[in-house]
Short mmCIF file of N, CA and C in Angstrom, two decimals:
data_model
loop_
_atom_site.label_atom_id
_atom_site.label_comp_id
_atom_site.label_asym_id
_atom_site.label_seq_id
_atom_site.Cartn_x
_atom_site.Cartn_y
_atom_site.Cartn_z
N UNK A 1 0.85 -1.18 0.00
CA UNK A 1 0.00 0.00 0.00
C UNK A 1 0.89 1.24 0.00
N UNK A 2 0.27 2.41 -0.25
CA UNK A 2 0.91 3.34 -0.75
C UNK A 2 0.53 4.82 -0.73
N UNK A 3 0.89 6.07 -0.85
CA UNK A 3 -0.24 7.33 -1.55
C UNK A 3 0.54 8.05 -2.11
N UNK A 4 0.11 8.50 -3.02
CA UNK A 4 0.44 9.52 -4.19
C UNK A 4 -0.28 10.89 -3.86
N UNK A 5 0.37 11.84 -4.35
CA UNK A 5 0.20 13.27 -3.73
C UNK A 5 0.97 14.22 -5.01
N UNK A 6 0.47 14.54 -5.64
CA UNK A 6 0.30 15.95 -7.02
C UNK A 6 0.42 17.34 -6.66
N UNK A 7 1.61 18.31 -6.35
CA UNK A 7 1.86 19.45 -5.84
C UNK A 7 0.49 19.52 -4.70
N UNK A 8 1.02 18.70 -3.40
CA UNK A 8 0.46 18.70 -2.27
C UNK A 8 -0.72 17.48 -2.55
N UNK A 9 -1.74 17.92 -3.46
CA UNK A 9 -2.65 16.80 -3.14
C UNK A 9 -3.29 15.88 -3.86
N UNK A 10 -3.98 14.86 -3.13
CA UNK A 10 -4.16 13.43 -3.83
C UNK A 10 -4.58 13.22 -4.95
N UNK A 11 -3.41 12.43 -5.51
CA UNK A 11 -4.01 11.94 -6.93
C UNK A 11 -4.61 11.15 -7.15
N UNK A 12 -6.05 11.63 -7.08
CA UNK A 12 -7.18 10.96 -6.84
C UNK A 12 -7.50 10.34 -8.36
N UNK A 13 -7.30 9.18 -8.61
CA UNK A 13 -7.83 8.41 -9.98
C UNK A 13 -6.43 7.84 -11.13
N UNK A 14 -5.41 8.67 -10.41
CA UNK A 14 -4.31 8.56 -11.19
C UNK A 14 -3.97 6.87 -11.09
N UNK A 15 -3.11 6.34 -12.27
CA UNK A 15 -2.92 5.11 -12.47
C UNK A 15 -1.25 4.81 -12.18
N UNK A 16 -1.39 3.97 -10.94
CA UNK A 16 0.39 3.70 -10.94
C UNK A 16 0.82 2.38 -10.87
N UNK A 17 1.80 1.92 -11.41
CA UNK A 17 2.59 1.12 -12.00
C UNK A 17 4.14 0.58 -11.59
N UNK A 18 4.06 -0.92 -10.78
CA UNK A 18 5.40 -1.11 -10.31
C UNK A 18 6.20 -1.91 -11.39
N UNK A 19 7.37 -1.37 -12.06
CA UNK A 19 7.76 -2.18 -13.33
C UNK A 19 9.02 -3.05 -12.27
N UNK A 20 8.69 -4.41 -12.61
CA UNK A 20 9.77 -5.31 -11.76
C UNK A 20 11.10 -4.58 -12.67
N UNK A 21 12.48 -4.26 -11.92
CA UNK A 21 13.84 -4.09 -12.37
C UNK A 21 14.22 -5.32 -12.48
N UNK A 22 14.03 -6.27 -12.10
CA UNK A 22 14.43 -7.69 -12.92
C UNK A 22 13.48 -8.63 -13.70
N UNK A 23 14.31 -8.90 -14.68
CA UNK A 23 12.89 -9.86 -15.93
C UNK A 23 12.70 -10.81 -15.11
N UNK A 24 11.43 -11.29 -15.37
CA UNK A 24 11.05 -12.63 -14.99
C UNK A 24 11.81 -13.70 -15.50
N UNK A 25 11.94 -14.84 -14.45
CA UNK A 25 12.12 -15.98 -14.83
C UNK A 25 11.46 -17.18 -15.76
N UNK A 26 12.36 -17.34 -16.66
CA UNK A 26 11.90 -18.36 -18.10
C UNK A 26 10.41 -18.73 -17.99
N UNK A 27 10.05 -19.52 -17.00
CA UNK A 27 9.20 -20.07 -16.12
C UNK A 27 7.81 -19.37 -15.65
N UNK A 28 8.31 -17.98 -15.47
CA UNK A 28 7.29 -17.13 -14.78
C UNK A 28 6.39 -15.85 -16.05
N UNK A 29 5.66 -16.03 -15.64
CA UNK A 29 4.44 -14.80 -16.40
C UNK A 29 5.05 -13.10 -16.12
N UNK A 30 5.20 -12.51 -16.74
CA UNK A 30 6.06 -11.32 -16.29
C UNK A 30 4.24 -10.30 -15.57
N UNK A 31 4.89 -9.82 -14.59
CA UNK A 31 3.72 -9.48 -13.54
C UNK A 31 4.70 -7.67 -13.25
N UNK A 32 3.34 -6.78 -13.49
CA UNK A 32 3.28 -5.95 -13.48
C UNK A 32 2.33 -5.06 -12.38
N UNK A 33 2.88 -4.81 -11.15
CA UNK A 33 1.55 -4.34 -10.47
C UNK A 33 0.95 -3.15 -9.90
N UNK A 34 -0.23 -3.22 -10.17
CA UNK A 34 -0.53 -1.68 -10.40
C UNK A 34 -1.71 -1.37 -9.59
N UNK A 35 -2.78 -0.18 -9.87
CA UNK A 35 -3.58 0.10 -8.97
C UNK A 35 -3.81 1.89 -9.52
N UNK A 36 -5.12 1.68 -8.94
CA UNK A 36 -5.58 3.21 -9.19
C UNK A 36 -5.68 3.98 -7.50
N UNK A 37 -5.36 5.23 -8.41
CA UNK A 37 -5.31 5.82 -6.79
C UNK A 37 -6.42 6.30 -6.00
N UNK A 38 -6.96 6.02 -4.66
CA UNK A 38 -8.25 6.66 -4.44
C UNK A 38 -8.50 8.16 -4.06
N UNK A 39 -9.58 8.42 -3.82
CA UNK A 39 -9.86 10.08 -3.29
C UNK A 39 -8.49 10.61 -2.42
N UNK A 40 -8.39 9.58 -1.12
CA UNK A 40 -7.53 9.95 -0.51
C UNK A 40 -5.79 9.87 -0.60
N UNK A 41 -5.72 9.63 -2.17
CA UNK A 41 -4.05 9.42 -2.30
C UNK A 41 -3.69 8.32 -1.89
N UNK A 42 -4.52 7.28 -1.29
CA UNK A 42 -3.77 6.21 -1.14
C UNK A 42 -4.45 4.90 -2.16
N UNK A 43 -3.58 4.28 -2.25
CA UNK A 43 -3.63 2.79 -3.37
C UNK A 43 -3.53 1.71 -2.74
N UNK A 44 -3.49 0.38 -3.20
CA UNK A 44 -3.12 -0.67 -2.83
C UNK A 44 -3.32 -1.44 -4.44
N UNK A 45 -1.85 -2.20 -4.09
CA UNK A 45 -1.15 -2.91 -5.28
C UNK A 45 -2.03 -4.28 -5.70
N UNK A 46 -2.56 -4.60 -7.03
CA UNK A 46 -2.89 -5.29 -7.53
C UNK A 46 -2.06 -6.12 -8.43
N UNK A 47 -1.71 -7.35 -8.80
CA UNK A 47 -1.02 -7.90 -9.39
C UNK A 47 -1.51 -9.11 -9.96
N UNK A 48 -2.62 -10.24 -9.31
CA UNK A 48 -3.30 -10.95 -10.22
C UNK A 48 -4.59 -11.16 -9.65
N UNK A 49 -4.90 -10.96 -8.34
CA UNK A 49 -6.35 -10.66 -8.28
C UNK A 49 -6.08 -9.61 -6.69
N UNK A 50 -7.51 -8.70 -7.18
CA UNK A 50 -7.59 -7.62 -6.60
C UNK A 50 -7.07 -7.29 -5.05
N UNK A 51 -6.20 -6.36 -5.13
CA UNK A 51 -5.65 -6.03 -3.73
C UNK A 51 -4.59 -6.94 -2.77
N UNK A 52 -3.96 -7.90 -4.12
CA UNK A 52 -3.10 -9.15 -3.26
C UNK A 52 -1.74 -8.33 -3.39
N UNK A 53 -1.82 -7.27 -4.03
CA UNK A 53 -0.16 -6.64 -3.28
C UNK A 53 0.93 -6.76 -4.96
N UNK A 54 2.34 -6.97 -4.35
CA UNK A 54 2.89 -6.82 -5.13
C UNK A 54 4.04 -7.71 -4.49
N UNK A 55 5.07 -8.88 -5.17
CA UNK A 55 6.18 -9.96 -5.15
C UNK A 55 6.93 -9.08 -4.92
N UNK A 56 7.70 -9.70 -3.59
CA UNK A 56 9.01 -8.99 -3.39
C UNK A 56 9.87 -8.88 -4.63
N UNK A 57 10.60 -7.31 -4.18
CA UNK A 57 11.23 -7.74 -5.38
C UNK A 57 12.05 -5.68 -5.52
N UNK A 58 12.35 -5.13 -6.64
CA UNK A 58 12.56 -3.66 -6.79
C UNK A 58 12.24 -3.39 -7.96
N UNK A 59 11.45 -2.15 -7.98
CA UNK A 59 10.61 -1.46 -9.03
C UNK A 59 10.84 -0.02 -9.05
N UNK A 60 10.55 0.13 -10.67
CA UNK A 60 10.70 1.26 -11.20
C UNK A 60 9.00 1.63 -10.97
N UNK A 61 8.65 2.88 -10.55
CA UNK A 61 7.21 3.21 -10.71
C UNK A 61 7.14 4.18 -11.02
N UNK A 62 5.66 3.99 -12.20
CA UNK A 62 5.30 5.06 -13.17
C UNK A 62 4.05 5.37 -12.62
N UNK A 63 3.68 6.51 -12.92
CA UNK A 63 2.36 7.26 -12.70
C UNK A 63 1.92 7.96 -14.09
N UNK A 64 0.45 7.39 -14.22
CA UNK A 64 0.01 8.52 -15.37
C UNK A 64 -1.20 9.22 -14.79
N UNK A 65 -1.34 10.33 -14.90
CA UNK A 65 -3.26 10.94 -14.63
C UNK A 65 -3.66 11.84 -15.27
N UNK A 66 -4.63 11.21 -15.97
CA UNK A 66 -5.55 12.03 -16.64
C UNK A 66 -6.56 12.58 -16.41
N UNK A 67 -6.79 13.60 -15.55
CA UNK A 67 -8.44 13.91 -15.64
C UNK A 67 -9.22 14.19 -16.58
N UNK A 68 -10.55 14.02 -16.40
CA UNK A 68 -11.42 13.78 -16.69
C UNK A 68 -11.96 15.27 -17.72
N UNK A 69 -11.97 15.47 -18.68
CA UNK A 69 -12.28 16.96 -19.29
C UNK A 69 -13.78 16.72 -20.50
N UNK A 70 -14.50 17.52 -20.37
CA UNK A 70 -16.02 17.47 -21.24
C UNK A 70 -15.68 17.51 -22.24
N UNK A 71 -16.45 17.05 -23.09
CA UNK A 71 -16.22 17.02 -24.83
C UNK A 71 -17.66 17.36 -25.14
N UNK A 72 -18.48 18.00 -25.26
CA UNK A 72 -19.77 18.12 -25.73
C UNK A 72 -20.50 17.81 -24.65
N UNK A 73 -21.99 16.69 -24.25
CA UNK A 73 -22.04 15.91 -23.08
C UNK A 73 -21.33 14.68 -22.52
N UNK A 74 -20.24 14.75 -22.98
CA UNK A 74 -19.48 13.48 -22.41
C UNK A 74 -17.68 14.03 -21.66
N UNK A 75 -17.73 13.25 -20.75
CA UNK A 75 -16.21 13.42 -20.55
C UNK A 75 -15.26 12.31 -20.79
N UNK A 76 -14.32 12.93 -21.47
CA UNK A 76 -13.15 11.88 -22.10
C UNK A 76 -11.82 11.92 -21.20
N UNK A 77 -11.30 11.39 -21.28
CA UNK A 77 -9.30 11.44 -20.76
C UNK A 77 -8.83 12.47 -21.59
N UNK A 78 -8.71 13.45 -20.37
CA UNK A 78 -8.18 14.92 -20.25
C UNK A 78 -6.43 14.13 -20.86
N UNK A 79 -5.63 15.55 -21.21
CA UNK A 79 -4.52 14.79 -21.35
C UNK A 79 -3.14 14.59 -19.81
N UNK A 80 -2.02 14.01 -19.85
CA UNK A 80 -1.73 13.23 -18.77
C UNK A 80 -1.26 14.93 -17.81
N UNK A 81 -1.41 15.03 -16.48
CA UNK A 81 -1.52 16.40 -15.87
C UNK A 81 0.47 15.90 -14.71
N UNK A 82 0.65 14.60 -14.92
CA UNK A 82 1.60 14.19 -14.09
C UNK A 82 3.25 14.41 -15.30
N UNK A 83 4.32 14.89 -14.96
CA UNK A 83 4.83 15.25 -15.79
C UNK A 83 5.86 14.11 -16.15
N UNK A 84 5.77 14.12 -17.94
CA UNK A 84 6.37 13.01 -18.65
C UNK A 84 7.57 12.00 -18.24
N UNK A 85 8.41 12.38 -17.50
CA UNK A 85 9.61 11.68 -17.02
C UNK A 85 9.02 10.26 -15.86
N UNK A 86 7.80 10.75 -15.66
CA UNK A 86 6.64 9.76 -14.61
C UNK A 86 6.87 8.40 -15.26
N UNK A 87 6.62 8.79 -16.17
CA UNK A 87 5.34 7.66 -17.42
C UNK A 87 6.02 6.77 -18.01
N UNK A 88 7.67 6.80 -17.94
CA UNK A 88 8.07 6.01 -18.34
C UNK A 88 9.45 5.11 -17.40
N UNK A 89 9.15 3.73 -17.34
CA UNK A 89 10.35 3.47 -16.23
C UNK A 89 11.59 3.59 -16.31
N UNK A 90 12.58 4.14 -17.55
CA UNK A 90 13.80 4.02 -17.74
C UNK A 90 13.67 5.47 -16.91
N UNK A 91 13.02 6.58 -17.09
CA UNK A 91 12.89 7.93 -16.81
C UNK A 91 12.42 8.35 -15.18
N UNK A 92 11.85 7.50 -15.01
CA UNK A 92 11.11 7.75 -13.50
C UNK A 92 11.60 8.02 -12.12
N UNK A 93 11.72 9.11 -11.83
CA UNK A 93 12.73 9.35 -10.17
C UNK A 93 11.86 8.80 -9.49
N UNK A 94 11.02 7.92 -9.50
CA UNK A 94 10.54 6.96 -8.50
C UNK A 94 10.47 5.69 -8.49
N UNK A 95 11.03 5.21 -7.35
CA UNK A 95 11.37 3.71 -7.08
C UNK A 95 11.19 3.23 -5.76
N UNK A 96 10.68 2.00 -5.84
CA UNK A 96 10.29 1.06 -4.54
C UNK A 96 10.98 -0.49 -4.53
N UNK A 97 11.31 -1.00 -3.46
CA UNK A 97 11.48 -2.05 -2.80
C UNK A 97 10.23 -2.96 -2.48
N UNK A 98 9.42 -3.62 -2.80
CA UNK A 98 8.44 -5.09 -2.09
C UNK A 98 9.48 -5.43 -0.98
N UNK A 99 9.16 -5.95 0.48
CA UNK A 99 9.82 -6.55 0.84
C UNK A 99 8.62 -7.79 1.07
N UNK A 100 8.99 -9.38 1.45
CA UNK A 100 8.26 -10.47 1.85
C UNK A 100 6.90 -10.27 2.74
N UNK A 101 7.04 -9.39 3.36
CA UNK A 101 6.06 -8.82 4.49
C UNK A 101 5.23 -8.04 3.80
N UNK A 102 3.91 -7.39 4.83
CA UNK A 102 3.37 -6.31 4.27
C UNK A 102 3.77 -4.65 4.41
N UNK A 103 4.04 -4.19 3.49
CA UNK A 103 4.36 -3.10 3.13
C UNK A 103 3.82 -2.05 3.29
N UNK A 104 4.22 -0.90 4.20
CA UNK A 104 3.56 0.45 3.56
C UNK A 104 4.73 1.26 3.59
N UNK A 105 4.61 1.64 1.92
CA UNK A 105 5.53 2.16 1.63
C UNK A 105 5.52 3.56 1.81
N UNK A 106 6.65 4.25 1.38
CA UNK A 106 6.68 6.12 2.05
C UNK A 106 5.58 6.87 0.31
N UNK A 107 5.47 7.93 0.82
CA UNK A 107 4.24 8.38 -0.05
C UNK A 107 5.36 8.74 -0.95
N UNK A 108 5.21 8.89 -2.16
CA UNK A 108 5.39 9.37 -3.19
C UNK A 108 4.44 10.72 -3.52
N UNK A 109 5.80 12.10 -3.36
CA UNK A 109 5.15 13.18 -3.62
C UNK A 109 5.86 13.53 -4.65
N UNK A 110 4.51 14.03 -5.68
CA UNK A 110 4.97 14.73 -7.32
C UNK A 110 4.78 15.74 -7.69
N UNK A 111 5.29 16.89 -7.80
CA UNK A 111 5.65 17.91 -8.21
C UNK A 111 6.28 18.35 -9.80
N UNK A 112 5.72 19.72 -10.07
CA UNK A 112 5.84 19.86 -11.88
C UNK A 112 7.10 19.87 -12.25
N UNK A 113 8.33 20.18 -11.01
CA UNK A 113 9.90 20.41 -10.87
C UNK A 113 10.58 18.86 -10.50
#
């Protein structure tokens, strides 16, 4: 578990993403785990069924968020408001550790700098 926080506050809906730093083994399904963020900035990691967390292990994590913007009567995916270096894991100044246990990890605060 986790929270995300957008020049002070919660990134409420934003989508984040733990990219394992080591490939999977021959053997193994490559597992990616992720989670949307709630009202209150905080998440919890999904990986193959809902809310079971994330395999020890060290990750690169990406964040994308789009809010929500009107198009006529409908609202579509605004474009991404979290800034580009997020979105991708070679680029991302954010990174986490899984350890075997349960986790709560330190918040991740994002800023436009």
């Amino acid at each position: 578990t986790g929270k995300v926080t957008f020049e002070g506050e919660p990134a409420a809906g934003a989508f984040i993403v733990f990219n394992p730093k080591t490939p999977p083994k021959p053997d193994e399904a490559p597992s990616k785990p992720r989670a949307t963020v709630q009202a209150d900035g905080t998440f919890t990691l999904t990986t193959a069924a809902e809310g079971d967390g994330a395999p020890a292990g060290e990750y690169d994590v990406t964040i994308q968020w789009t809010k929500p913007i009107k198009q006529g009567n409908d609202y579509i995916a605004g474009p991404n408001v979290i800034p580009k270096a997020y979105t991708n894991p070679a680029t991302t100044p954010l990174h986490a550790t899984v350890e075997e246990e349960p986790n709560a990890l330190e918040p991740f605060a994002i800023t436009r700098k």
